[in-house]
MMTF fields as JSON, N, C-alpha, C and O atoms, coordinates in Angstrom:
{
  "mmtfVersion": "1.0.0",
  "mmtfProducer": "UNKNOWN",
  "numBonds": 295,
  "numAtoms": 296,
  "numGroups": 74,
  "numChains": 1,
  "numModels": 1,
  "chainsPerModel": [1],
  "groupsPerChain": [74],
  "chainIdList": ["A"],
  "bondAtomList": [4, 2, 8, 6, 12, 10, 16, 14, 20, 18, 24, 22, 28, 26, 32, 30, 36, 34, 40, 38, 44, 42, 48, 46, 52, 50, 56, 54, 60, 58, 64, 62, 68, 66, 72, 70, 76, 74, 80, 78, 84, 82, 88, 86, 92, 90, 96, 94, 100, 98, 104, 102, 108, 106, 112, 110, 116, 114, 120, 118, 124, 122, 128, 126, 132, 130, 136, 134, 140, 138, 144, 142, 148, 146, 152, 150, 156, 154, 160, 158, 164, 162, 168, 166, 172, 170, 176, 174, 180, 178, 184, 182, 188, 186, 192, 190, 196, 194, 200, 198, 204, 202, 208, 206, 212, 210, 216, 214, 220, 218, 224, 222, 228, 226, 232, 230, 236, 234, 240, 238, 244, 242, 248, 246, 252, 250, 256, 254, 260, 258, 264, 262, 268, 266, 272, 270, 276, 274, 280, 278, 284, 282, 288, 286, 292, 290],
  "bondOrderList": [1, 1, 1, 1, 1, 1, 1, 1, 1, 1, 1, 1, 1, 1, 1, 1, 1, 1, 1, 1, 1, 1, 1, 1, 1, 1, 1, 1, 1, 1, 1, 1, 1, 1, 1, 1, 1, 1, 1, 1, 1, 1, 1, 1, 1, 1, 1, 1, 1, 1, 1, 1, 1, 1, 1, 1, 1, 1, 1, 1, 1, 1, 1, 1, 1, 1, 1, 1, 1, 1, 1, 1, 1],
  "groupList": [{"groupName": "MET", "atomNameList": ["N", "CA", "C", "O"], "elementList": ["N", "C", "C", "O"], "formalChargeList": [0, 0, 0, 0], "bondAtomList": [1, 0, 2, 1, 3, 2], "bondOrderList": [1, 1, 2], "singleLetterCode": "M", "chemCompType": "L-PEPTIDE LINKING"}, {"groupName": "GLU", "atomNameList": ["N", "CA", "C", "O"], "elementList": ["N", "C", "C", "O"], "formalChargeList": [0, 0, 0, 0], "bondAtomList": [1, 0, 2, 1, 3, 2], "bondOrderList": [1, 1, 2], "singleLetterCode": "E", "chemCompType": "L-PEPTIDE LINKING"}, {"groupName": "ILE", "atomNameList": ["N", "CA", "C", "O"], "elementList": ["N", "C", "C", "O"], "formalChargeList": [0, 0, 0, 0], "bondAtomList": [1, 0, 2, 1, 3, 2], "bondOrderList": [1, 1, 2], "singleLetterCode": "I", "chemCompType": "L-PEPTIDE LINKING"}, {"groupName": "LEU", "atomNameList": ["N", "CA", "C", "O"], "elementList": ["N", "C", "C", "O"], "formalChargeList": [0, 0, 0, 0], "bondAtomList": [1, 0, 2, 1, 3, 2], "bondOrderList": [1, 1, 2], "singleLetterCode": "L", "chemCompType": "L-PEPTIDE LINKING"}, {"groupName": "THR", "atomNameList": ["N", "CA", "C", "O"], "elementList": ["N", "C", "C", "O"], "formalChargeList": [0, 0, 0, 0], "bondAtomList": [1, 0, 2, 1, 3, 2], "bondOrderList": [1, 1, 2], "singleLetterCode": "T", "chemCompType": "L-PEPTIDE LINKING"}, {"groupName": "GLY", "atomNameList": ["N", "CA", "C", "O"], "elementList": ["N", "C", "C", "O"], "formalChargeList": [0, 0, 0, 0], "bondAtomList": [1, 0, 2, 1, 3, 2], "bondOrderList": [1, 1, 2], "singleLetterCode": "G", "chemCompType": "PEPTIDE LINKING"}, {"groupName": "PRO", "atomNameList": ["N", "CA", "C", "O"], "elementList": ["N", "C", "C", "O"], "formalChargeList": [0, 0, 0, 0], "bondAtomList": [1, 0, 2, 1, 3, 2], "bondOrderList": [1, 1, 2], "singleLetterCode": "P", "chemCompType": "L-PEPTIDE LINKING"}, {"groupName": "SER", "atomNameList": ["N", "CA", "C", "O"], "elementList": ["N", "C", "C", "O"], "formalChargeList": [0, 0, 0, 0], "bondAtomList": [1, 0, 2, 1, 3, 2], "bondOrderList": [1, 1, 2], "singleLetterCode": "S", "chemCompType": "L-PEPTIDE LINKING"}, {"groupName": "VAL", "atomNameList": ["N", "CA", "C", "O"], "elementList": ["N", "C", "C", "O"], "formalChargeList": [0, 0, 0, 0], "bondAtomList": [1, 0, 2, 1, 3, 2], "bondOrderList": [1, 1, 2], "singleLetterCode": "V", "chemCompType": "L-PEPTIDE LINKING"}, {"groupName": "PHE", "atomNameList": ["N", "CA", "C", "O"], "elementList": ["N", "C", "C", "O"], "formalChargeList": [0, 0, 0, 0], "bondAtomList": [1, 0, 2, 1, 3, 2], "bondOrderList": [1, 1, 2], "singleLetterCode": "F", "chemCompType": "L-PEPTIDE LINKING"}, {"groupName": "ARG", "atomNameList": ["N", "CA", "C", "O"], "elementList": ["N", "C", "C", "O"], "formalChargeList": [0, 0, 0, 0], "bondAtomList": [1, 0, 2, 1, 3, 2], "bondOrderList": [1, 1, 2], "singleLetterCode": "R", "chemCompType": "L-PEPTIDE LINKING"}, {"groupName": "ALA", "atomNameList": ["N", "CA", "C", "O"], "elementList": ["N", "C", "C", "O"], "formalChargeList": [0, 0, 0, 0], "bondAtomList": [1, 0, 2, 1, 3, 2], "bondOrderList": [1, 1, 2], "singleLetterCode": "A", "chemCompType": "L-PEPTIDE LINKING"}, {"groupName": "LYS", "atomNameList": ["N", "CA", "C", "O"], "elementList": ["N", "C", "C", "O"], "formalChargeList": [0, 0, 0, 0], "bondAtomList": [1, 0, 2, 1, 3, 2], "bondOrderList": [1, 1, 2], "singleLetterCode": "K", "chemCompType": "L-PEPTIDE LINKING"}, {"groupName": "ASP", "atomNameList": ["N", "CA", "C", "O"], "elementList": ["N", "C", "C", "O"], "formalChargeList": [0, 0, 0, 0], "bondAtomList": [1, 0, 2, 1, 3, 2], "bondOrderList": [1, 1, 2], "singleLetterCode": "D", "chemCompType": "L-PEPTIDE LINKING"}, {"groupName": "GLN", "atomNameList": ["N", "CA", "C", "O"], "elementList": ["N", "C", "C", "O"], "formalChargeList": [0, 0, 0, 0], "bondAtomList": [1, 0, 2, 1, 3, 2], "bondOrderList": [1, 1, 2], "singleLetterCode": "Q", "chemCompType": "L-PEPTIDE LINKING"}, {"groupName": "ASN", "atomNameList": ["N", "CA", "C", "O"], "elementList": ["N", "C", "C", "O"], "formalChargeList": [0, 0, 0, 0], "bondAtomList": [1, 0, 2, 1, 3, 2], "bondOrderList": [1, 1, 2], "singleLetterCode": "N", "chemCompType": "L-PEPTIDE LINKING"}],
  "groupTypeList": [0, 1, 2, 3, 4, 4, 3, 5, 6, 2, 2, 2, 0, 2, 3, 0, 2, 7, 8, 6, 3, 9, 8, 2, 2, 10, 3, 9, 10, 10, 0, 1, 11, 10, 11, 1, 1, 10, 3, 12, 3, 13, 10, 1, 14, 2, 7, 9, 14, 14, 15, 14, 3, 12, 11, 7, 14, 1, 3, 15, 10, 10, 3, 4, 15, 2, 1, 15, 0, 3, 12, 1, 8, 1],
  "groupIdList": [1, 2, 3, 4, 5, 6, 7, 8, 9, 10, 11, 12, 13, 14, 15, 16, 17, 18, 19, 20, 21, 22, 23, 24, 25, 26, 27, 28, 29, 30, 31, 32, 33, 34, 35, 36, 37, 38, 39, 40, 41, 42, 43, 44, 45, 46, 47, 48, 49, 50, 51, 52, 53, 54, 55, 56, 57, 58, 59, 60, 61, 62, 63, 64, 65, 66, 67, 68, 69, 70, 71, 72, 73, 74],
  "secStructList": [7, 2, 2, 2, 2, 2, 2, 2, 2, 2, 2, 2, 2, 2, 2, 2, 2, 2, 2, 2, 2, 2, 2, 2, 2, 2, 2, 2, 2, 2, 2, 2, 2, 2, 2, 2, 2, 2, 2, 2, 2, 2, 2, 2, 2, 2, 2, 2, 2, 2, 2, 2, 2, 2, 2, 2, 2, 2, 2, 2, 2, 2, 2, 2, 2, 2, 2, 2, 2, 2, 2, 2, 2, 7],
  "xCoordList": [128.383, 127.63, 126.878, 126.703, 126.447, 125.684, 126.525, 126.005, 127.826, 128.728, 128.814, 128.828, 128.872, 128.956, 127.701, 127.786, 126.557, 125.32, 125.215, 124.56, 125.838, 125.811, 126.943, 126.821, 128.049, 129.166, 128.886, 129.356, 128.131, 127.829, 127.216, 127.748, 126.121, 125.516, 126.428, 126.41, 127.21, 128.121, 129.183, 129.491, 129.742, 130.76, 130.159, 130.793, 128.941, 128.281, 128.052, 128.264, 127.629, 127.403, 128.716, 128.759, 129.769, 131.07, 131.505, 131.987, 131.338, 131.686, 130.807, 131.292, 129.529, 128.605, 128.953, 128.652, 129.574, 129.98, 131.382, 131.623, 132.302, 133.705, 133.993, 134.803, 133.356, 133.635, 133.218, 134.032, 131.977, 131.636, 132.501, 132.858, 132.83, 133.682, 135.055, 135.606, 135.604, 136.887, 136.822, 137.732, 135.757, 135.589, 135.481, 136.086, 134.725, 134.562, 135.895, 136.223, 136.657, 137.963, 138.887, 139.593, 138.902, 139.737, 139.315, 140.164, 138.013, 137.525, 137.978, 138.413, 137.873, 138.306, 139.801, 140.236, 140.579, 142.033, 142.355, 143.233, 141.648, 141.868, 141.483, 142.194, 140.352, 139.915, 140.928, 141.21, 141.469, 142.469, 143.743, 144.329, 144.16, 145.361, 145.146, 146.044, 143.964, 143.666, 143.648, 144.156, 143.067, 143.024, 144.433, 144.73, 145.293, 146.671, 147.41, 148.207, 147.15, 147.788, 147.318, 148.116, 146.009, 145.489, 146.109, 146.456, 146.25, 146.855, 148.306, 148.756, 149.027, 150.417, 150.49, 151.324, 149.624, 149.61, 149.237, 149.808, 148.28, 147.899, 149.067, 149.303, 149.79, 150.951, 152.022, 152.621, 152.256, 153.24, 152.795, 153.61, 151.513, 150.995, 151.108, 151.461, 150.818, 150.934, 152.387, 152.674, 153.292, 154.714, 155.147, 155.868, 154.711, 155.04, 154.483, 155.169, 153.243, 152.626, 153.358, 153.529, 153.789, 154.532, 155.862, 156.269, 156.529, 157.792, 157.574, 158.377, 156.492, 156.197, 155.856, 156.23, 155.155, 154.822, 156.092, 156.232, 157.008, 158.278, 159.057, 159.616, 159.098, 159.812, 159.163, 159.855, 157.848, 157.124, 157.4, 157.599, 157.412, 157.7, 159.126, 159.37, 160.058, 161.453, 161.585, 162.28, 160.916, 160.946, 160.32, 160.818, 159.244, 158.57, 159.486, 159.552, 160.188, 161.117, 162.245, 162.611, 162.789, 163.861, 163.376, 164.075, 162.192, 161.633, 161.445, 161.718, 160.986, 160.819, 162.172, 162.283, 163.203, 164.547, 165.043, 165.631, 164.804, 165.228, 164.481, 165.078, 163.188, 162.4, 162.918, 163.017, 163.248, 163.763, 165.114, 165.381, 165.961, 167.259, 167.082, 167.798, 166.148, 165.893, 165.354, 165.677, 164.534, 164.006, 165.121, 165.124, 166.079, 167.198, 168.092, 168.663, 168.214, 169.074, 168.457, 169.187, 167.171, 166.507, 166.738, 166.261],
  "yCoordList": [-21.165, -20.022, -20.309, -19.439, -21.532, -21.895, -21.777, -21.441, -22.052, -21.935, -20.478, -20.203, -19.544, -18.127, -17.653, -16.816, -18.161, -17.725, -18.267, -17.65, -19.395, -19.911, -19.334, -19.25, -18.933, -18.357, -16.929, -16.512, -16.182, -14.79, -14.629, -13.874, -15.311, -15.176, -15.694, -15.164, -16.711, -17.24, -16.201, -15.973, -15.571, -14.537, -13.365, -12.822, -12.977, -11.875, -12.237, -11.4, -13.451, -13.891, -13.874, -13.433, -14.356, -14.366, -12.936, -12.667, -12.026, -10.622, -9.999, -9.227, -10.33, -9.771, -10.242, -9.555, -11.387, -11.902, -11.435, -11.03, -11.485, -11.204, -9.719, -9.379, -8.834, -7.399, -6.891, -6.263, -7.141, -6.689, -7.354, -6.725, -8.611, -9.312, -8.655, -8.481, -8.291, -7.608, -6.267, -5.925, -5.516, -4.214, -4.394, -3.635, -5.379, -5.633, -6.016, -5.543, -6.858, -7.274, -6.073, -5.945, -5.186, -3.977, -3.079, -2.523, -2.935, -2.107, -2.67, -1.925, -3.972, -4.589, -4.42, -4.192, -4.526, -4.343, -2.913, -2.685, -1.95, -0.55, -0.317, 0.361, -0.885, -0.724, -1.357, -0.809, -2.501, -3.169, -2.325, -2.213, -1.74, -0.897, 0.325, 0.722, 0.917, 2.073, 1.673, 2.4, 0.526, 0.054, -0.204, 0.112, -0.772, -1.02, 0.291, 0.399, 1.287, 2.598, 3.262, 3.849, 3.163, 3.714, 3.003, 3.64, 1.695, 0.926, 1.351, 1.495, 1.548, 2.004, 3.365, 3.577, 4.287, 5.621, 5.557, 6.276, 4.699, 4.538, 4.013, 4.475, 3.05, 2.506, 3.579, 3.672, 4.385, 5.454, 6.476, 6.965, 6.79, 7.755, 7.206, 7.946, 5.938, 5.318, 5.342, 5.634, 5.037, 5.061, 6.468, 6.64, 7.463, 8.853, 9.245, 9.889, 8.857, 9.18, 8.493, 9.08, 7.261, 6.564, 7.258, 7.389, 7.696, 8.421, 9.723, 10.093, 10.423, 11.665, 11.398, 12.175, 10.311, 9.957, 9.647, 10.074, 8.913, 8.609, 9.885, 10.041, 10.8, 12.063, 12.875, 13.48, 12.887, 13.618, 13.008, 13.731, 11.698, 11.037, 11.325, 11.531, 11.339, 11.643, 13.076, 13.326, 14.012, 15.397, 15.534, 16.268, 14.826, 14.855, 14.282, 14.815, 13.203, 12.613, 13.593, 13.753, 14.24, 15.206, 16.385, 16.843, 16.857, 17.967, 17.573, 18.369, 16.366, 15.884, 15.826, 16.203, 15.353, 15.304, 16.705, 16.916, 17.655, 19.038, 19.597, 20.258, 19.336, 19.818, 19.209, 19.9, 17.932, 17.273, 17.868, 18.069, 18.147, 18.749, 20.138, 20.496, 20.916, 22.258, 22.194, 23.043, 21.191, 21.034, 20.684, 21.131, 19.867, 19.493, 20.692, 20.789, 21.599, 22.77, 23.725, 24.377, 23.807, 24.728, 24.309, 24.957],
  "zCoordList": [-5.011, -4.559, -3.273, -2.42, -3.162, -1.973, -0.707, 0.357, -0.819, 0.323, 0.772, 1.972, -0.173, 0.16, 0.875, 1.775, 0.501, 1.156, 2.57, 3.41, 2.858, 4.225, 5.063, 6.285, 4.426, 5.164, 5.618, 6.677, 4.833, 5.159, 6.543, 7.356, 6.836, 8.17, 9.291, 10.402, 9.002, 10.021, 10.356, 11.526, 9.317, 9.54, 10.307, 11.212, 9.949, 10.648, 12.11, 12.987, 12.39, 13.777, 14.566, 15.714, 13.937, 14.607, 14.928, 16.028, 13.979, 14.215, 15.3, 16.128, 15.297, 16.293, 17.701, 18.678, 17.808, 19.12, 19.481, 20.618, 18.536, 18.851, 19.069, 19.931, 18.318, 18.46, 19.847, 20.524, 20.292, 21.656, 22.729, 23.725, 22.521, 23.473, 23.545, 24.632, 22.396, 22.339, 23.07, 23.825, 22.849, 23.512, 25.026, 25.784, 25.464, 26.9, 27.53, 28.618, 26.865, 27.387, 27.506, 28.507, 26.512, 26.58, 27.736, 28.435, 27.94, 29.046, 30.391, 31.269, 30.543, 31.797, 32.019, 33.147, 30.976, 31.107, 31.516, 32.349, 30.934, 31.311, 32.766, 33.507, 33.164, 34.553, 35.502, 36.567, 35.121, 35.941, 36.049, 37.125, 34.942, 34.954, 35.839, 36.581, 35.763, 36.618, 38.088, 38.941, 38.378, 39.764, 40.292, 41.444, 39.466, 39.887, 40.12, 41.052, 39.277, 39.449, 40.746, 41.477, 41.025, 42.288, 43.48, 44.475, 43.384, 44.468, 44.682, 45.819, 43.592, 43.688, 44.366, 45.247, 43.961, 44.561, 46.041, 46.862, 46.378, 47.786, 48.617, 49.733, 48.065, 48.786, 48.99, 50.062, 47.957, 48.081, 49.129, 49.912, 49.139, 50.104, 51.529, 52.447, 51.719, 53.039, 53.501, 54.662, 52.591, 52.933, 53.337, 54.32, 52.59, 52.9, 54.266, 55.06, 54.534, 55.827, 56.97, 58.038, 56.756, 57.792, 58.07, 59.224, 57.025, 57.202, 57.945, 58.803, 57.622, 58.332, 59.791, 60.67, 60.052, 61.428, 62.218, 63.363, 61.613, 62.278, 62.567, 63.653, 61.598, 61.792, 62.904, 63.723, 62.932, 63.975, 65.348, 66.324, 65.418, 66.696, 67.15, 68.339, 66.221, 66.555, 67.072, 68.057, 66.402, 66.87, 68.259, 69.112, 68.459, 69.759, 70.844, 71.952, 70.522, 71.48, 71.81, 72.974, 70.794, 71.019, 71.867, 72.771, 71.564, 72.331, 73.795, 74.694, 74.032, 75.406, 76.112, 77.279, 75.402, 75.99, 76.339, 77.4, 75.447, 75.709, 76.918, 77.768, 76.993, 78.134, 79.424, 80.438, 79.401, 80.603, 81.012, 82.197, 80.015, 80.316, 80.922, 81.858, 80.408, 80.958, 82.377, 83.208, 82.654, 84.018, 84.994, 86.14, 84.515, 85.372, 85.669, 86.755, 84.714, 84.889, 85.924, 86.671, 85.971, 86.904, 88.279, 89.21]
}
């Protein structure tokens, strides 16, 4: 019986330490997953913007070529 009376507080102490620690670890993992998802979305957005910039530059180059051709015709 004496063993049970000494084990009770030890088990309670272990639970009081491990449960909050477990919750904190889960929170950090969730925050990390969200941060990685935001980073992925940011990378995709940057890639999309770069593609749009390239397309805009190409259109601008073509327009300049057309303007130059029209000036030569005049």
